mmCIF file of C-alpha atoms and ligand atoms in Angstrom:
data_model
loop_
_atom_site.group_PDB
_atom_site.id
_atom_site.type_symbol
_atom_site.label_atom_id
_atom_site.label_comp_id
_atom_site.label_asym_id
_atom_site.label_seq_id
_atom_site.Cartn_x
_atom_site.Cartn_y
_atom_site.Cartn_z
ATOM 1 C CA UNK A 1 6.908 -37.774 3.754
ATOM 2 C CA UNK A 2 4.178 -37.170 1.013
ATOM 3 C CA UNK A 3 2.141 -34.535 0.409
ATOM 4 C CA UNK A 4 -1.358 -34.979 -1.467
ATOM 5 C CA UNK A 5 -3.538 -31.429 -0.655
ATOM 6 C CA UNK A 6 -2.325 -27.852 -0.220
ATOM 7 C CA UNK A 7 -4.532 -25.116 0.636
ATOM 8 C CA UNK A 8 -3.933 -21.383 -0.465
ATOM 9 C CA UNK A 9 -5.432 -19.048 1.453
ATOM 10 C CA UNK A 10 -3.547 -15.976 0.362
ATOM 11 C CA UNK A 11 -3.394 -14.015 -3.204
ATOM 12 C CA UNK A 12 -0.125 -16.040 -4.618
ATOM 13 C CA UNK A 13 1.684 -15.514 -8.197
ATOM 14 C CA UNK A 14 0.047 -18.210 -10.197
ATOM 15 C CA UNK A 15 3.431 -20.229 -10.513
ATOM 16 C CA UNK A 16 2.436 -21.897 -6.741
ATOM 17 C CA UNK A 17 -0.115 -23.886 -7.999
ATOM 18 C CA UNK A 18 1.553 -24.566 -11.460
ATOM 19 C CA UNK A 19 4.264 -26.145 -9.572
ATOM 20 C CA UNK A 20 2.593 -28.067 -6.890
ATOM 21 C CA UNK A 21 0.412 -29.041 -9.666
ATOM 22 C CA UNK A 22 2.970 -30.435 -11.847
ATOM 23 C CA UNK A 23 4.384 -32.517 -9.310
ATOM 24 C CA UNK A 24 1.074 -33.969 -8.691
ATOM 25 C CA UNK A 25 -0.686 -31.992 -5.378
ATOM 26 C CA UNK A 26 -3.939 -31.431 -5.446
ATOM 27 C CA UNK A 27 -3.897 -27.597 -5.003
ATOM 28 C CA UNK A 28 -7.339 -25.530 -3.617
ATOM 29 C CA UNK A 29 -7.005 -21.607 -3.440
ATOM 30 C CA UNK A 30 -9.193 -20.123 -1.522
ATOM 31 C CA UNK A 31 -9.106 -16.260 -0.617
ATOM 32 C CA UNK A 32 -10.567 -13.921 1.664
ATOM 33 C CA UNK A 33 -12.147 -17.434 4.308
ATOM 34 C CA UNK A 34 -13.628 -16.050 7.216
ATOM 35 C CA UNK A 35 -11.831 -17.743 10.457
ATOM 36 C CA UNK A 36 -14.837 -20.350 10.728
ATOM 37 C CA UNK A 37 -14.534 -21.132 7.173
ATOM 38 C CA UNK A 38 -10.806 -21.866 7.564
ATOM 39 C CA UNK A 39 -11.135 -23.909 10.842
ATOM 40 C CA UNK A 40 -13.903 -25.732 8.221
ATOM 41 C CA UNK A 41 -11.582 -26.133 5.527
ATOM 42 C CA UNK A 42 -8.162 -27.116 7.071
ATOM 43 C CA UNK A 43 -9.155 -30.453 7.977
ATOM 44 C CA UNK A 44 -9.119 -31.483 4.374
ATOM 45 C CA UNK A 45 -5.450 -30.515 3.331
ATOM 46 C CA UNK A 46 -2.212 -31.631 4.300
ATOM 47 C CA UNK A 47 -0.481 -28.383 3.904
ATOM 48 C CA UNK A 48 -1.155 -24.828 3.820
ATOM 49 C CA UNK A 49 0.222 -21.542 2.340
ATOM 50 C CA UNK A 50 -0.606 -17.977 2.944
ATOM 51 C CA UNK A 51 1.069 -14.716 2.696
ATOM 52 C CA UNK A 52 0.358 -11.852 5.220
ATOM 53 C CA UNK A 53 -3.509 -12.051 5.708
ATOM 54 C CA UNK A 54 -4.304 -15.465 6.890
ATOM 55 C CA UNK A 55 -3.659 -15.729 10.534
ATOM 56 C CA UNK A 56 -2.642 -19.106 11.209
ATOM 57 C CA UNK A 57 -3.332 -19.244 15.030
ATOM 58 C CA UNK A 58 -3.110 -22.475 17.378
ATOM 59 C CA UNK A 59 -6.945 -23.277 16.732
ATOM 60 C CA UNK A 60 -6.347 -23.136 12.732
ATOM 61 C CA UNK A 61 -3.228 -25.602 13.487
ATOM 62 C CA UNK A 62 -5.489 -27.608 15.714
ATOM 63 C CA UNK A 63 -8.332 -27.853 13.293
ATOM 64 C CA UNK A 64 -6.086 -29.125 10.702
ATOM 65 C CA UNK A 65 -6.398 -32.876 11.188
ATOM 66 C CA UNK A 66 -4.479 -34.202 8.441
ATOM 67 C CA UNK A 67 -1.913 -31.049 8.301
ATOM 68 C CA UNK A 68 1.439 -31.444 8.140
ATOM 69 C CA UNK A 69 3.309 -28.472 6.667
ATOM 70 C CA UNK A 70 2.438 -24.774 6.937
ATOM 71 C CA UNK A 71 4.272 -22.054 4.313
ATOM 72 C CA UNK A 72 4.806 -18.811 4.426
ATOM 73 C CA UNK A 73 5.553 -16.979 0.985
ATOM 74 C CA UNK A 74 7.437 -14.052 2.340
ATOM 75 C CA UNK A 75 10.217 -13.717 5.229
ATOM 76 C CA UNK A 76 8.464 -13.216 8.834
ATOM 77 C CA UNK A 77 6.367 -15.725 10.189
ATOM 78 C CA UNK A 78 4.584 -13.034 12.329
ATOM 79 C CA UNK A 79 1.403 -14.667 11.520
ATOM 80 C CA UNK A 80 2.004 -18.537 12.381
ATOM 81 C CA UNK A 81 1.446 -19.588 15.573
ATOM 82 C CA UNK A 82 4.824 -21.563 15.637
ATOM 83 C CA UNK A 83 5.268 -22.956 18.985
ATOM 84 C CA UNK A 84 1.576 -24.619 18.012
ATOM 85 C CA UNK A 85 2.619 -25.792 14.967
ATOM 86 C CA UNK A 86 5.833 -27.307 16.846
ATOM 87 C CA UNK A 87 3.531 -28.603 19.819
ATOM 88 C CA UNK A 88 1.633 -30.666 16.943
ATOM 89 C CA UNK A 89 4.346 -31.692 14.911
ATOM 90 C CA UNK A 90 3.774 -29.237 12.139
ATOM 91 C CA UNK A 91 6.331 -28.244 9.899
ATOM 92 C CA UNK A 92 6.341 -24.299 9.303
ATOM 93 C CA UNK A 93 8.353 -22.808 6.352
ATOM 94 C CA UNK A 94 9.407 -19.292 5.318
ATOM 95 C CA UNK A 95 10.709 -18.071 1.708
ATOM 96 C CA UNK A 96 13.782 -16.126 3.469
ATOM 97 C CA UNK A 97 15.552 -14.782 0.354
ATOM 98 C CA UNK A 98 12.669 -14.086 -2.136
ATOM 99 C CA UNK A 99 12.195 -10.713 -1.290
ATOM 100 C CA UNK A 100 14.928 -9.563 0.098
ATOM 101 C CA UNK A 101 16.019 -7.316 -3.193
ATOM 102 C CA UNK A 102 12.379 -5.886 -3.248
ATOM 103 C CA UNK A 103 12.658 -4.698 0.319
ATOM 104 C CA UNK A 104 16.102 -3.310 0.000
ATOM 105 C CA UNK A 105 14.956 -0.990 -2.704
ATOM 106 C CA UNK A 106 12.124 0.099 -1.076
ATOM 107 C CA UNK A 107 14.146 1.117 1.636
ATOM 108 C CA UNK A 108 16.587 3.267 -0.423
ATOM 109 C CA UNK A 109 13.686 4.657 -1.944
ATOM 110 C CA UNK A 110 12.527 5.887 1.020
ATOM 111 C CA UNK A 111 15.703 7.524 1.980
ATOM 112 C CA UNK A 112 16.027 8.935 -1.097
ATOM 113 C CA UNK A 113 12.427 10.437 -0.611
ATOM 114 C CA UNK A 114 13.243 11.563 2.406
ATOM 115 C CA UNK A 115 16.192 13.518 1.885
ATOM 116 C CA UNK A 116 13.986 15.184 -0.718
ATOM 117 C CA UNK A 117 10.888 15.723 0.560
ATOM 118 C CA UNK A 118 9.535 13.669 -2.690
ATOM 119 C CA UNK A 119 6.004 13.010 -1.120
ATOM 120 C CA UNK A 120 5.581 15.870 0.309
ATOM 121 C CA UNK A 121 6.623 18.145 -2.533
ATOM 122 C CA UNK A 122 4.182 15.758 -5.013
ATOM 123 C CA UNK A 123 1.258 16.397 -2.661
ATOM 124 C CA UNK A 124 1.954 19.736 -2.628
ATOM 125 C CA UNK A 125 1.870 20.308 -6.353
ATOM 126 C CA UNK A 126 -1.453 18.141 -6.975
ATOM 127 C CA UNK A 127 -3.215 20.287 -4.367
ATOM 128 C CA UNK A 128 -2.561 23.317 -7.033
ATOM 129 C CA UNK A 129 0.292 24.849 -5.259
ATOM 130 C CA UNK A 130 3.606 25.679 -6.756
ATOM 131 C CA UNK A 131 5.773 26.245 -3.080
ATOM 132 C CA UNK A 132 9.680 25.785 -3.847
ATOM 133 C CA UNK A 133 10.932 27.278 -0.486
ATOM 134 C CA UNK A 134 9.398 24.649 1.958
ATOM 135 C CA UNK A 135 10.877 21.584 0.321
ATOM 136 C CA UNK A 136 14.592 22.452 0.711
ATOM 137 C CA UNK A 137 16.348 18.945 0.889
ATOM 138 C CA UNK A 138 19.669 18.093 1.054
ATOM 139 C CA UNK A 139 22.253 15.899 -0.334
ATOM 140 C CA UNK A 140 22.602 11.995 0.625
ATOM 141 C CA UNK A 141 26.332 12.351 -0.491
ATOM 142 C CA UNK A 142 28.847 12.419 2.469
ATOM 143 C CA UNK A 143 25.691 11.984 4.905
ATOM 144 C CA UNK A 144 26.163 8.741 7.344
ATOM 145 C CA UNK A 145 23.759 5.767 7.523
ATOM 146 C CA UNK A 146 23.388 3.534 10.498
ATOM 147 C CA UNK A 147 21.737 0.194 9.785
ATOM 148 C CA UNK A 148 20.683 -1.857 12.306
ATOM 149 C CA UNK A 149 20.852 -5.251 10.879
ATOM 150 C CA UNK A 150 23.201 -6.482 8.785
ATOM 151 C CA UNK A 151 21.339 -9.509 7.232
ATOM 152 C CA UNK A 152 19.996 -10.155 4.183
ATOM 153 C CA UNK A 153 18.149 -6.752 3.689
ATOM 154 C CA UNK A 154 20.639 -4.587 5.495
ATOM 155 C CA UNK A 155 23.719 -5.229 3.036
ATOM 156 C CA UNK A 156 21.797 -4.856 0.322
ATOM 157 C CA UNK A 157 20.783 -1.225 1.528
ATOM 158 C CA UNK A 158 24.267 -0.705 2.256
ATOM 159 C CA UNK A 159 25.481 -1.593 -1.289
ATOM 160 C CA UNK A 160 22.983 0.949 -2.923
ATOM 161 C CA UNK A 161 23.158 3.573 -0.495
ATOM 162 C CA UNK A 162 27.037 3.252 -0.622
ATOM 163 C CA UNK A 163 26.667 4.188 -4.513
ATOM 164 C CA UNK A 164 24.611 7.652 -3.275
ATOM 165 C CA UNK A 165 28.117 8.217 -1.379
ATOM 166 C CA UNK A 166 26.686 7.499 1.918
ATOM 167 C CA UNK A 167 29.287 6.477 4.920
ATOM 168 C CA UNK A 168 27.685 3.264 6.229
ATOM 169 C CA UNK A 169 28.048 2.241 9.635
ATOM 170 C CA UNK A 170 25.966 -0.861 11.105
ATOM 171 C CA UNK A 171 25.907 -2.985 13.849
ATOM 172 C CA UNK A 172 24.412 -6.689 14.199
ATOM 173 C CA UNK A 173 25.774 -9.309 16.916
ATOM 174 C CA UNK A 174 25.647 -11.883 14.997
ATOM 175 C CA UNK A 175 28.418 -10.237 12.355
ATOM 176 C CA UNK A 176 31.952 -9.171 13.086
ATOM 177 C CA UNK A 177 33.591 -5.937 11.681
ATOM 178 C CA UNK A 178 35.851 -8.189 9.194
ATOM 179 C CA UNK A 179 32.724 -9.570 7.561
ATOM 180 C CA UNK A 180 30.591 -5.943 7.499
ATOM 181 C CA UNK A 181 33.925 -4.514 6.188
ATOM 182 C CA UNK A 182 33.369 -6.908 3.431
ATOM 183 C CA UNK A 183 30.153 -5.202 2.142
ATOM 184 C CA UNK A 184 31.815 -1.718 3.426
ATOM 185 C CA UNK A 185 30.111 -1.415 6.700
ATOM 186 C CA UNK A 186 32.167 0.211 9.222
ATOM 187 C CA UNK A 187 30.974 -2.124 12.353
ATOM 188 C CA UNK A 188 30.034 0.211 15.461
ATOM 189 C CA UNK A 189 28.365 -0.553 18.801
ATOM 190 C CA UNK A 190 24.877 0.801 19.096
ATOM 191 C CA UNK A 191 25.838 3.759 21.286
ATOM 192 C CA UNK A 192 28.122 5.009 18.394
ATOM 193 C CA UNK A 193 25.558 4.936 15.656
ATOM 194 C CA UNK A 194 23.104 6.982 17.870
ATOM 195 C CA UNK A 195 25.677 9.439 17.977
ATOM 196 C CA UNK A 196 27.340 9.545 14.510
ATOM 197 C CA UNK A 197 23.824 8.340 12.181
ATOM 198 C CA UNK A 198 22.006 11.151 9.734
ATOM 199 C CA UNK A 199 19.602 8.518 8.965
ATOM 200 C CA UNK A 200 19.071 5.095 10.754
ATOM 201 C CA UNK A 201 17.135 2.248 9.453
ATOM 202 C CA UNK A 202 16.218 -0.994 10.680
ATOM 203 C CA UNK A 203 16.568 -4.252 9.535
ATOM 204 C CA UNK A 204 16.058 -6.883 12.161
ATOM 205 C CA UNK A 205 13.753 -9.057 13.348
ATOM 206 C CA UNK A 206 10.810 -8.305 15.819
ATOM 207 C CA UNK A 207 12.113 -10.567 18.734
ATOM 208 C CA UNK A 208 12.006 -9.666 22.519
ATOM 209 C CA UNK A 209 15.672 -8.373 22.328
ATOM 210 C CA UNK A 210 14.852 -5.534 19.309
ATOM 211 C CA UNK A 211 11.054 -4.498 20.794
ATOM 212 C CA UNK A 212 11.583 -0.870 20.991
ATOM 213 C CA UNK A 213 15.104 -0.870 20.308
ATOM 214 C CA UNK A 214 14.786 2.757 19.093
ATOM 215 C CA UNK A 215 12.516 4.373 21.942
ATOM 216 C CA UNK A 216 12.597 7.781 23.756
ATOM 217 C CA UNK A 217 15.740 7.081 25.138
ATOM 218 C CA UNK A 218 17.807 6.509 21.951
ATOM 219 C CA UNK A 219 15.868 9.191 20.237
ATOM 220 C CA UNK A 220 17.263 11.332 22.793
ATOM 221 C CA UNK A 221 20.972 9.996 22.160
ATOM 222 C CA UNK A 222 20.673 10.750 18.044
ATOM 223 C CA UNK A 223 21.866 14.072 16.178
ATOM 224 C CA UNK A 224 19.227 16.293 16.405
ATOM 225 C CA UNK A 225 17.336 15.962 13.244
ATOM 226 C CA UNK A 226 17.959 11.966 12.597
ATOM 227 C CA UNK A 227 15.874 10.845 9.968
ATOM 228 C CA UNK A 228 14.366 6.767 11.143
ATOM 229 C CA UNK A 229 13.418 4.118 8.729
ATOM 230 C CA UNK A 230 11.501 1.201 9.619
ATOM 231 C CA UNK A 231 10.515 -1.123 6.953
ATOM 232 C CA UNK A 232 11.668 -4.640 9.032
ATOM 233 C CA UNK A 233 8.499 -4.755 11.665
ATOM 234 C CA UNK A 234 6.353 -2.118 13.285
ATOM 235 C CA UNK A 235 7.473 -2.307 17.215
ATOM 236 C CA UNK A 236 10.920 -2.216 16.427
ATOM 237 C CA UNK A 237 10.313 1.665 16.910
ATOM 238 C CA UNK A 238 8.473 3.047 19.475
ATOM 239 C CA UNK A 239 5.814 5.187 17.677
ATOM 240 C CA UNK A 240 5.103 7.195 20.321
ATOM 241 C CA UNK A 241 8.422 8.377 20.929
ATOM 242 C CA UNK A 242 8.839 8.506 16.986
ATOM 243 C CA UNK A 243 5.929 10.839 16.952
ATOM 244 C CA UNK A 244 7.395 12.638 19.984
ATOM 245 C CA UNK A 245 10.438 13.229 18.473
ATOM 246 C CA UNK A 246 8.661 14.038 15.276
ATOM 247 C CA UNK A 247 7.004 16.945 17.262
ATOM 248 C CA UNK A 248 10.047 18.147 19.165
ATOM 249 C CA UNK A 249 12.508 18.210 16.228
ATOM 250 C CA UNK A 250 14.797 15.862 17.712
ATOM 251 C CA UNK A 251 13.797 13.770 14.504
ATOM 252 C CA UNK A 252 13.879 15.515 11.183
ATOM 253 C CA UNK A 253 11.903 12.947 9.302
ATOM 254 C CA UNK A 254 10.649 9.460 9.246
ATOM 255 C CA UNK A 255 9.606 6.728 6.898
ATOM 256 C CA UNK A 256 7.378 3.776 7.843
ATOM 257 C CA UNK A 257 6.524 1.116 5.791
ATOM 258 C CA UNK A 258 5.410 -0.979 8.555
ATOM 259 C CA UNK A 259 3.368 0.122 11.642
ATOM 260 C CA UNK A 260 2.482 -1.400 15.450
ATOM 261 C CA UNK A 261 -1.278 -2.232 14.005
ATOM 262 C CA UNK A 262 -1.753 -2.766 10.520
ATOM 263 C CA UNK A 263 -3.560 -0.986 9.226
ATOM 264 C CA UNK A 264 -2.553 1.880 11.519
ATOM 265 C CA UNK A 265 -6.199 3.171 11.083
ATOM 266 C CA UNK A 266 -7.221 -0.002 13.354
ATOM 267 C CA UNK A 267 -4.900 1.203 15.974
ATOM 268 C CA UNK A 268 -6.613 2.754 19.097
ATOM 269 C CA UNK A 269 -3.096 4.689 20.247
ATOM 270 C CA UNK A 270 -3.854 8.403 21.034
ATOM 271 C CA UNK A 271 -1.056 9.512 18.894
ATOM 272 C CA UNK A 272 -1.643 7.704 15.731
ATOM 273 C CA UNK A 273 -3.666 10.062 13.549
ATOM 274 C CA UNK A 274 -1.554 12.785 13.956
ATOM 275 C CA UNK A 275 1.715 10.599 13.948
ATOM 276 C CA UNK A 276 0.760 9.419 10.225
ATOM 277 C CA UNK A 277 -0.521 12.689 9.062
ATOM 278 C CA UNK A 278 2.920 14.498 10.704
ATOM 279 C CA UNK A 279 4.478 16.414 7.462
ATOM 280 C CA UNK A 280 7.788 14.804 7.922
ATOM 281 C CA UNK A 281 6.875 11.706 7.859
ATOM 282 C CA UNK A 282 6.160 9.707 4.871
ATOM 283 C CA UNK A 283 4.661 5.912 4.956
ATOM 284 C CA UNK A 284 3.357 3.375 2.627
ATOM 285 C CA UNK A 285 1.137 0.211 3.355
ATOM 286 C CA UNK A 286 3.766 -2.350 4.036
ATOM 287 C CA UNK A 287 5.275 -2.133 0.583
ATOM 288 C CA UNK A 288 8.369 -3.931 0.795
ATOM 289 C CA UNK A 289 7.865 -7.024 -0.697
ATOM 290 C CA UNK A 290 5.259 -5.714 -3.384
ATOM 291 C CA UNK A 291 6.710 -6.118 -6.085
ATOM 292 C CA UNK A 292 6.146 -8.536 -9.319
ATOM 293 C CA UNK A 293 9.283 -9.887 -8.917
ATOM 294 C CA UNK A 294 9.262 -10.701 -5.332
ATOM 295 C CA UNK A 295 5.962 -12.017 -5.638
ATOM 296 C CA UNK A 296 7.259 -14.591 -8.087
ATOM 297 C CA UNK A 297 10.128 -15.499 -6.434
ATOM 298 C CA UNK A 298 8.191 -15.820 -3.113
ATOM 299 C CA UNK A 299 5.717 -18.356 -4.522
ATOM 300 C CA UNK A 300 7.818 -20.360 -6.995
ATOM 301 C CA UNK A 301 10.338 -20.737 -3.868
ATOM 302 C CA UNK A 302 7.166 -21.865 -1.454
ATOM 303 C CA UNK A 303 6.253 -24.317 -4.255
ATOM 304 C CA UNK A 304 9.511 -26.063 -4.470
ATOM 305 C CA UNK A 305 10.226 -26.089 -0.750
ATOM 306 C CA UNK A 306 6.709 -28.036 -0.095
ATOM 307 C CA UNK A 307 8.190 -30.473 -3.077
ATOM 308 C CA UNK A 308 11.336 -31.035 -1.290
ATOM 309 C CA UNK A 309 9.477 -31.799 1.769
ATOM 310 C CA UNK A 310 7.060 -34.358 -0.428
ATOM 311 C CA UNK A 311 10.276 -36.012 -1.816
ATOM 312 C CA UNK A 312 12.331 -35.851 1.135
ATOM 313 C CA UNK A 313 15.035 -33.643 -0.004
ATOM 314 C CA UNK A 314 17.186 -31.154 2.077
ATOM 315 C CA UNK A 315 15.042 -28.252 3.432
ATOM 316 C CA UNK A 316 15.380 -24.787 3.368
ATOM 317 C CA UNK A 317 13.605 -21.967 5.249
ATOM 318 C CA UNK A 318 13.090 -21.542 9.180
HETATM 319 P P1 NAD B 1 17.790 -11.177 8.295
HETATM 320 O O1 NAD B 1 17.492 -12.570 9.020
HETATM 321 O O2 NAD B 1 18.634 -11.775 6.815
HETATM 322 O O3 NAD B 1 18.683 -10.340 8.926
HETATM 323 C C1 NAD B 1 18.179 -9.895 10.129
HETATM 324 C C2 NAD B 1 19.575 -9.443 11.058
HETATM 325 O O4 NAD B 1 19.157 -8.968 12.169
HETATM 326 C C3 NAD B 1 20.211 -10.836 11.367
HETATM 327 O O5 NAD B 1 21.662 -10.421 10.765
HETATM 328 C C4 NAD B 1 20.311 -10.964 12.711
HETATM 329 O O6 NAD B 1 21.526 -11.233 13.381
HETATM 330 C C5 NAD B 1 20.449 -9.240 12.733
HETATM 331 N N1 NAD B 1 20.014 -8.799 14.711
HETATM 332 C C6 NAD B 1 18.878 -10.081 15.221
HETATM 333 N N2 NAD B 1 18.879 -9.299 16.492
HETATM 334 C C7 NAD B 1 19.615 -7.935 16.408
HETATM 335 C C8 NAD B 1 19.585 -6.791 17.443
HETATM 336 N N3 NAD B 1 19.526 -6.690 18.672
HETATM 337 N N4 NAD B 1 20.644 -5.641 16.817
HETATM 338 C C9 NAD B 1 21.096 -5.693 15.520
HETATM 339 N N5 NAD B 1 21.069 -6.810 14.710
HETATM 340 C C10 NAD B 1 20.126 -7.909 14.743
HETATM 341 O O7 NAD B 1 16.405 -10.638 8.448
HETATM 342 P P2 NAD B 1 16.306 -10.066 6.616
HETATM 343 O O8 NAD B 1 15.460 -10.895 5.275
HETATM 344 O O9 NAD B 1 17.121 -8.960 6.436
HETATM 345 O O10 NAD B 1 14.937 -8.856 7.072
HETATM 346 C C11 NAD B 1 15.245 -8.023 7.990
HETATM 347 C C12 NAD B 1 13.537 -7.449 8.437
HETATM 348 O O11 NAD B 1 12.816 -7.084 7.353
HETATM 349 C C13 NAD B 1 12.921 -8.398 9.147
HETATM 350 O O12 NAD B 1 12.290 -8.044 10.174
HETATM 351 C C14 NAD B 1 11.803 -8.833 8.167
HETATM 352 O O13 NAD B 1 10.642 -9.622 8.536
HETATM 353 C C15 NAD B 1 11.697 -7.854 7.266
HETATM 354 N N6 NAD B 1 11.529 -7.546 6.037
HETATM 355 C C16 NAD B 1 10.072 -6.535 5.397
HETATM 356 C C17 NAD B 1 9.552 -6.501 4.394
HETATM 357 C C18 NAD B 1 8.656 -5.740 4.050
HETATM 358 O O14 NAD B 1 8.047 -6.014 3.653
HETATM 359 N N7 NAD B 1 8.657 -4.761 4.768
HETATM 360 C C19 NAD B 1 10.090 -7.154 3.383
HETATM 361 C C20 NAD B 1 11.280 -7.916 3.814
HETATM 362 C C21 NAD B 1 11.642 -8.104 5.261
HETATM 363 C C1 MLT B 2 7.634 -10.520 4.457
HETATM 364 O O1 MLT B 2 7.667 -11.023 6.008
HETATM 365 O O2 MLT B 2 7.966 -11.264 4.004
HETATM 366 C C2 MLT B 2 7.732 -9.144 4.290
HETATM 367 O O3 MLT B 2 6.986 -8.575 5.475
HETATM 368 C C3 MLT B 2 6.568 -8.740 3.251
HETATM 369 C C4 MLT B 2 5.158 -9.562 3.298
HETATM 370 O O4 MLT B 2 4.543 -9.642 4.497
HETATM 371 O O5 MLT B 2 4.820 -9.880 1.799
#
């Protein structure tokens, strides 16, 4: 289809601009545009590349008179109105595998940190205390890890936590027990997982079928003291139910990289402040893909995918 001009509106690794530029595409990077500025600017470009900050809403797509393709240097396309893009004949692409390893490592780091109270003990020590009683941890060896979603990230988490001696069980509607056994995960139905798991980690997309997948009903079915990790998307885990679970002790600990509203300080939910400050909650500000390696890969992948489109080669991503 040819591609003359691309606008990049979120900070990306420079490799993206280099690859596009050397293929003869004119690239402009303008970050921190206001919505009005973006609506004005987008008219001039055939391609748009974003990460997480830019909201590619219907009016942005409609304002893109020449727009042919929108790319996201990341996995989810939550910040792109894909229906509006389809209606306008604008192609949408993501880079599904580029940050898988980073997200999996981040998940494993949170599981380990939860089991040994690393974040809380570090904060305590930095505040001048030497408290060795409060932070009695537990070994991961022999504990059961329930993995919900056995796609790219879920499988990488499984193999890494198996190295810690965890027993990995999991569920995914698209994957059979024979397939999951190949990466050491014993396939179980969700109701069995809730009963068996010491730790539960979420690796599904946020879609209507997964919204509030873990709510108060599920938490009540879990082992007392279950630990829950969410590095997938806010909204898969019901935050208010998690808060009540932490308060009652039914949930022994939780680790969140993603939130219903990001940053959670912008949320007007009554529970949010107490949830974030809860002593058994540890949290990171959506850092799952924030490594140099992942950011290089997603920037390179999206640029190469744009060139493939321009040259009429077979496509990957969404
Ligand atoms: P993926 O598409 O490879 O895997 C998702 C899996 O979930 C699929 O196998 C799918 O069949 C399964 N699934 C769908 N509905 C399900 C359900 N109801 N129950 C159980 N499984 C279900 O995706 P991925 O690349 O592994 O990413 C997983 C999640 O992690 C996504 O939400 C993605 O946006 C998120 N992610 C977050 C970060 C971060 O920075 N925190 C980074 C990368 C990915
Ligand atoms: C993704 O969807 O790729 C991750 O959530 C990370 C990111 O937003 O960059």
